[in-house]
Amino acid sequence: MRVPSDGEIRELHLRHAPSAEAFDLVFTHCEIVARIAGQFSGSPLVRVGALLHDVGVYRLYDADGRLDSANYIRHGVLGEELLREEGLPEVLCRFCSHHTGVGLTCADVREQRLPLAEADYLADTDEEAVVMYADKFHSKTTPPVFVSAATYTVKVGRFGEDKALAFKGMRERFGEPELGPLAAEYGFAII
Ligand SMILES: [Fe+2]
């Protein structure tokens, strides 16, 4: 399988970003997630998956540059569609639709009435699990922040005991990333 280069991925982001601000927010986040994921895995697939995972966010901006936060949960499936339209292999498209939270199940979609087709959106491969986990440590808030494992543990607990356990399992499996040097380099706080 031919995987796109860093430069090609940056081009893809630039082509789909509705504004310079959206590009800066999403691409920087993807770069950071790739750096964090790189602490857990040297796999080129992990790097590419991390760099692409949030491209679907671009499809949530309206003509006035506002993000449709009510449908934010759809950014994964929107990204999967976008990459499929770009002709990228299925294994890469899946990183978009299989990184949200600590994994969404069919029951989550049904019970929370999420605007998604009823299906499981879980990390199936090791590479998907690394990207999903790394993504939890940086957030595209205003301003963006790095999120410590302790803070994410509290955050995820609000979504139920099963989600808290899933994160605990990932934490035990991969360990905690070192966020200090990245926070200093990018100038974002660690919460
Ligand atoms: Fe993300």
mmCIF file of C-alpha atoms and ligand atoms in Angstrom:
data_model
loop_
_atom_site.group_PDB
_atom_site.id
_atom_site.type_symbol
_atom_site.label_atom_id
_atom_site.label_comp_id
_atom_site.label_asym_id
_atom_site.label_seq_id
_atom_site.Cartn_x
_atom_site.Cartn_y
_atom_site.Cartn_z
ATOM 1 C CA MET A 1 0.000 0.000 0.000
ATOM 2 C CA ARG A 2 1.277 3.435 -0.912
ATOM 3 C CA VAL A 3 0.837 5.883 1.942
ATOM 4 C CA PRO A 4 0.847 9.633 1.290
ATOM 5 C CA SER A 5 3.880 11.662 2.345
ATOM 6 C CA ASP A 6 3.736 14.362 5.029
ATOM 7 C CA GLY A 7 3.780 16.957 2.253
ATOM 8 C CA GLU A 8 0.897 15.327 0.388
ATOM 9 C CA ILE A 9 -1.135 15.190 3.596
ATOM 10 C CA ARG A 10 -0.483 18.876 4.245
ATOM 11 C CA GLU A 11 -1.643 19.625 0.686
ATOM 12 C CA LEU A 12 -4.801 17.590 1.266
ATOM 13 C CA HIS A 13 -5.538 19.593 4.436
ATOM 14 C CA LEU A 14 -4.950 22.873 2.594
ATOM 15 C CA ARG A 15 -7.279 21.815 -0.229
ATOM 16 C CA HIS A 16 -10.135 20.975 2.141
ATOM 17 C CA ALA A 17 -9.743 23.618 4.849
ATOM 18 C CA PRO A 18 -12.415 26.319 4.442
ATOM 19 C CA SER A 19 -10.117 29.000 5.916
ATOM 20 C CA ALA A 20 -6.568 29.607 7.078
ATOM 21 C CA GLU A 21 -7.835 29.540 10.676
ATOM 22 C CA ALA A 22 -9.498 26.134 10.220
ATOM 23 C CA PHE A 23 -6.339 24.760 8.607
ATOM 24 C CA ASP A 24 -4.166 26.098 11.406
ATOM 25 C CA LEU A 25 -6.431 24.650 14.112
ATOM 26 C CA VAL A 26 -6.970 21.213 12.576
ATOM 27 C CA PHE A 27 -3.592 20.644 10.942
ATOM 28 C CA THR A 28 -1.651 21.734 14.027
ATOM 29 C CA HIS A 29 -3.769 19.391 16.139
ATOM 30 C CA CYS A 30 -3.130 16.509 13.715
ATOM 31 C CA GLU A 31 0.615 17.241 13.771
ATOM 32 C CA ILE A 32 0.608 17.224 17.567
ATOM 33 C CA VAL A 33 -1.378 13.974 17.701
ATOM 34 C CA ALA A 34 1.153 12.454 15.280
ATOM 35 C CA ARG A 35 4.000 13.572 17.577
ATOM 36 C CA ILE A 36 2.269 12.081 20.635
ATOM 37 C CA ALA A 37 1.402 8.870 18.768
ATOM 38 C CA GLY A 38 5.059 8.704 17.722
ATOM 39 C CA GLN A 39 5.966 8.301 21.392
ATOM 40 C CA PHE A 40 4.020 5.024 21.412
ATOM 41 C CA SER A 41 4.736 3.655 17.956
ATOM 42 C CA GLY A 42 7.230 4.100 15.158
ATOM 43 C CA SER A 43 4.783 2.787 12.564
ATOM 44 C CA PRO A 44 4.462 4.960 9.435
ATOM 45 C CA LEU A 45 0.791 3.957 9.325
ATOM 46 C CA VAL A 46 0.256 5.455 12.777
ATOM 47 C CA ARG A 47 1.854 8.734 11.669
ATOM 48 C CA VAL A 48 -0.267 8.947 8.513
ATOM 49 C CA GLY A 49 -3.430 7.986 10.409
ATOM 50 C CA ALA A 50 -2.770 10.661 13.039
ATOM 51 C CA LEU A 51 -2.056 13.326 10.418
ATOM 52 C CA LEU A 52 -5.334 12.526 8.651
ATOM 53 C CA HIS A 53 -7.687 11.619 11.494
ATOM 54 C CA ASP A 54 -9.507 14.960 11.856
ATOM 55 C CA VAL A 55 -9.881 16.113 8.218
ATOM 56 C CA GLY A 56 -13.647 15.613 8.538
ATOM 57 C CA VAL A 57 -13.813 18.664 10.822
ATOM 58 C CA TYR A 58 -13.430 20.855 7.699
ATOM 59 C CA ARG A 59 -16.823 19.637 6.498
ATOM 60 C CA LEU A 60 -18.521 20.990 9.623
ATOM 61 C CA TYR A 61 -17.821 24.669 8.897
ATOM 62 C CA ASP A 62 -20.650 26.721 7.412
ATOM 63 C CA ALA A 63 -20.278 29.522 4.861
ATOM 64 C CA ASP A 64 -19.719 32.027 7.677
ATOM 65 C CA GLY A 65 -16.854 30.015 9.092
ATOM 66 C CA ARG A 66 -18.825 28.712 12.058
ATOM 67 C CA LEU A 67 -18.318 25.159 13.230
ATOM 68 C CA ASP A 68 -21.483 23.030 13.521
ATOM 69 C CA SER A 69 -20.787 21.860 17.059
ATOM 70 C CA ALA A 70 -24.145 20.017 17.355
ATOM 71 C CA ASN A 71 -22.917 17.605 14.696
ATOM 72 C CA TYR A 72 -19.284 17.557 15.823
ATOM 73 C CA ILE A 73 -19.519 13.828 16.540
ATOM 74 C CA ARG A 74 -19.978 13.333 12.773
ATOM 75 C CA HIS A 75 -16.463 14.591 11.967
ATOM 76 C CA GLY A 76 -15.160 11.031 11.988
ATOM 77 C CA VAL A 77 -17.529 9.643 9.375
ATOM 78 C CA LEU A 78 -17.227 12.863 7.356
ATOM 79 C CA GLY A 79 -13.457 12.420 7.309
ATOM 80 C CA GLU A 80 -13.821 8.813 6.244
ATOM 81 C CA GLU A 81 -15.998 9.964 3.305
ATOM 82 C CA LEU A 82 -13.572 12.724 2.408
ATOM 83 C CA LEU A 83 -10.599 10.365 2.267
ATOM 84 C CA ARG A 84 -12.591 7.803 0.289
ATOM 85 C CA GLU A 85 -13.434 10.501 -2.254
ATOM 86 C CA GLU A 86 -9.720 11.277 -2.376
ATOM 87 C CA GLY A 87 -9.164 7.656 -3.359
ATOM 88 C CA LEU A 88 -7.165 6.773 -0.275
ATOM 89 C CA PRO A 89 -7.123 3.149 0.896
ATOM 90 C CA GLU A 90 -9.767 1.954 3.336
ATOM 91 C CA VAL A 91 -7.185 1.344 6.063
ATOM 92 C CA LEU A 92 -6.469 5.112 6.094
ATOM 93 C CA CYS A 93 -10.137 6.197 5.811
ATOM 94 C CA ARG A 94 -10.882 4.157 8.927
ATOM 95 C CA PHE A 95 -8.615 6.284 11.135
ATOM 96 C CA CYS A 96 -11.145 9.111 10.820
ATOM 97 C CA SER A 97 -14.234 7.127 11.747
ATOM 98 C CA HIS A 98 -12.568 5.047 14.444
ATOM 99 C CA HIS A 99 -10.862 7.578 16.754
ATOM 100 C CA THR A 100 -13.708 9.369 18.550
ATOM 101 C CA GLY A 101 -13.551 9.346 22.341
ATOM 102 C CA VAL A 102 -12.475 5.919 23.562
ATOM 103 C CA GLY A 103 -14.644 4.300 20.887
ATOM 104 C CA LEU A 104 -18.347 4.547 20.184
ATOM 105 C CA THR A 105 -20.544 1.469 20.200
ATOM 106 C CA CYS A 106 -23.787 0.732 18.439
ATOM 107 C CA ALA A 107 -25.491 1.011 21.860
ATOM 108 C CA ASP A 108 -23.954 4.487 22.397
ATOM 109 C CA VAL A 109 -25.349 5.650 19.055
ATOM 110 C CA ARG A 110 -28.802 4.309 19.899
ATOM 111 C CA GLU A 111 -29.018 5.338 23.554
ATOM 112 C CA GLN A 112 -27.536 8.816 23.116
ATOM 113 C CA ARG A 113 -29.376 9.317 19.801
ATOM 114 C CA LEU A 114 -26.145 10.324 18.112
ATOM 115 C CA PRO A 115 -26.423 11.597 14.529
ATOM 116 C CA LEU A 116 -24.578 8.549 13.179
ATOM 117 C CA ALA A 117 -25.523 5.299 11.476
ATOM 118 C CA GLU A 118 -25.955 2.558 14.093
ATOM 119 C CA ALA A 119 -22.605 0.781 14.122
ATOM 120 C CA ASP A 120 -19.530 0.270 16.268
ATOM 121 C CA TYR A 121 -16.820 2.889 15.796
ATOM 122 C CA LEU A 122 -14.079 1.231 17.793
ATOM 123 C CA ALA A 123 -10.328 1.056 17.282
ATOM 124 C CA ASP A 124 -9.827 -2.416 15.847
ATOM 125 C CA THR A 125 -6.138 -2.408 14.984
ATOM 126 C CA ASP A 126 -3.133 -1.498 17.135
ATOM 127 C CA GLU A 127 -2.517 1.493 14.872
ATOM 128 C CA GLU A 128 -6.083 2.762 15.280
ATOM 129 C CA ALA A 129 -5.826 2.323 19.045
ATOM 130 C CA VAL A 130 -2.610 4.393 19.209
ATOM 131 C CA VAL A 131 -4.132 7.248 17.183
ATOM 132 C CA MET A 132 -7.325 7.187 19.257
ATOM 133 C CA TYR A 133 -5.335 7.254 22.498
ATOM 134 C CA ALA A 134 -2.868 9.961 21.377
ATOM 135 C CA ASP A 135 -5.772 12.167 20.271
ATOM 136 C CA LYS A 136 -7.028 12.368 23.857
ATOM 137 C CA PHE A 137 -3.995 14.404 24.960
ATOM 138 C CA HIS A 138 -4.579 17.509 22.842
ATOM 139 C CA SER A 139 -7.790 19.443 22.416
ATOM 140 C CA LYS A 140 -8.779 22.008 19.777
ATOM 141 C CA THR A 141 -10.383 24.337 22.310
ATOM 142 C CA THR A 142 -9.888 28.116 22.205
ATOM 143 C CA PRO A 143 -7.021 28.305 22.927
ATOM 144 C CA PRO A 144 -5.953 24.712 22.243
ATOM 145 C CA VAL A 145 -4.568 22.810 25.219
ATOM 146 C CA PHE A 146 -2.710 19.649 26.053
ATOM 147 C CA VAL A 147 -4.755 17.347 28.265
ATOM 148 C CA SER A 148 -3.093 15.259 30.952
ATOM 149 C CA ALA A 149 -4.144 11.648 31.514
ATOM 150 C CA ALA A 150 -5.543 12.665 34.917
ATOM 151 C CA THR A 151 -7.717 15.385 33.373
ATOM 152 C CA TYR A 152 -8.957 13.132 30.581
ATOM 153 C CA THR A 153 -9.804 10.470 33.153
ATOM 154 C CA VAL A 154 -12.147 12.918 34.886
ATOM 155 C CA LYS A 155 -13.586 14.072 31.549
ATOM 156 C CA VAL A 156 -14.261 10.585 30.203
ATOM 157 C CA GLY A 157 -15.835 9.495 33.488
ATOM 158 C CA ARG A 158 -18.826 11.717 32.667
ATOM 159 C CA PHE A 159 -19.646 9.418 29.753
ATOM 160 C CA GLY A 160 -19.969 6.376 31.967
ATOM 161 C CA GLU A 161 -18.046 3.767 33.853
ATOM 162 C CA ASP A 162 -17.425 1.675 30.718
ATOM 163 C CA LYS A 163 -15.711 4.638 29.026
ATOM 164 C CA ALA A 164 -13.579 5.320 32.103
ATOM 165 C CA LEU A 165 -12.522 1.678 32.087
ATOM 166 C CA ALA A 166 -11.717 1.760 28.385
ATOM 167 C CA PHE A 167 -9.421 4.753 28.932
ATOM 168 C CA LYS A 168 -7.818 3.089 31.951
ATOM 169 C CA GLY A 169 -7.105 0.064 29.764
ATOM 170 C CA MET A 170 -5.477 2.216 27.095
ATOM 171 C CA ARG A 171 -3.422 4.037 29.710
ATOM 172 C CA GLU A 172 -2.143 0.723 31.047
ATOM 173 C CA ARG A 173 -1.474 -0.554 27.553
ATOM 174 C CA PHE A 174 0.443 2.429 26.180
ATOM 175 C CA GLY A 175 1.599 4.415 29.196
ATOM 176 C CA GLU A 176 1.456 8.189 29.446
ATOM 177 C CA PRO A 177 2.952 10.508 26.864
ATOM 178 C CA GLU A 178 5.458 13.191 27.728
ATOM 179 C CA LEU A 179 3.592 16.437 27.061
ATOM 180 C CA GLY A 180 5.963 18.979 28.654
ATOM 181 C CA PRO A 181 8.362 19.460 25.707
ATOM 182 C CA LEU A 182 5.465 19.664 23.204
ATOM 183 C CA ALA A 183 3.620 22.174 25.393
ATOM 184 C CA ALA A 184 6.769 24.337 25.511
ATOM 185 C CA GLU A 185 7.340 24.039 21.750
ATOM 186 C CA TYR A 186 3.775 24.851 20.716
ATOM 187 C CA GLY A 187 3.034 27.284 23.533
ATOM 188 C CA PHE A 188 -0.167 25.546 24.691
ATOM 189 C CA ALA A 189 -0.904 24.913 28.353
ATOM 190 C CA ILE A 190 -1.298 21.469 29.884
ATOM 191 C CA ILE A 191 -4.548 21.133 31.767
HETATM 192 FE FE FE B 1 -8.336 14.714 16.983
#
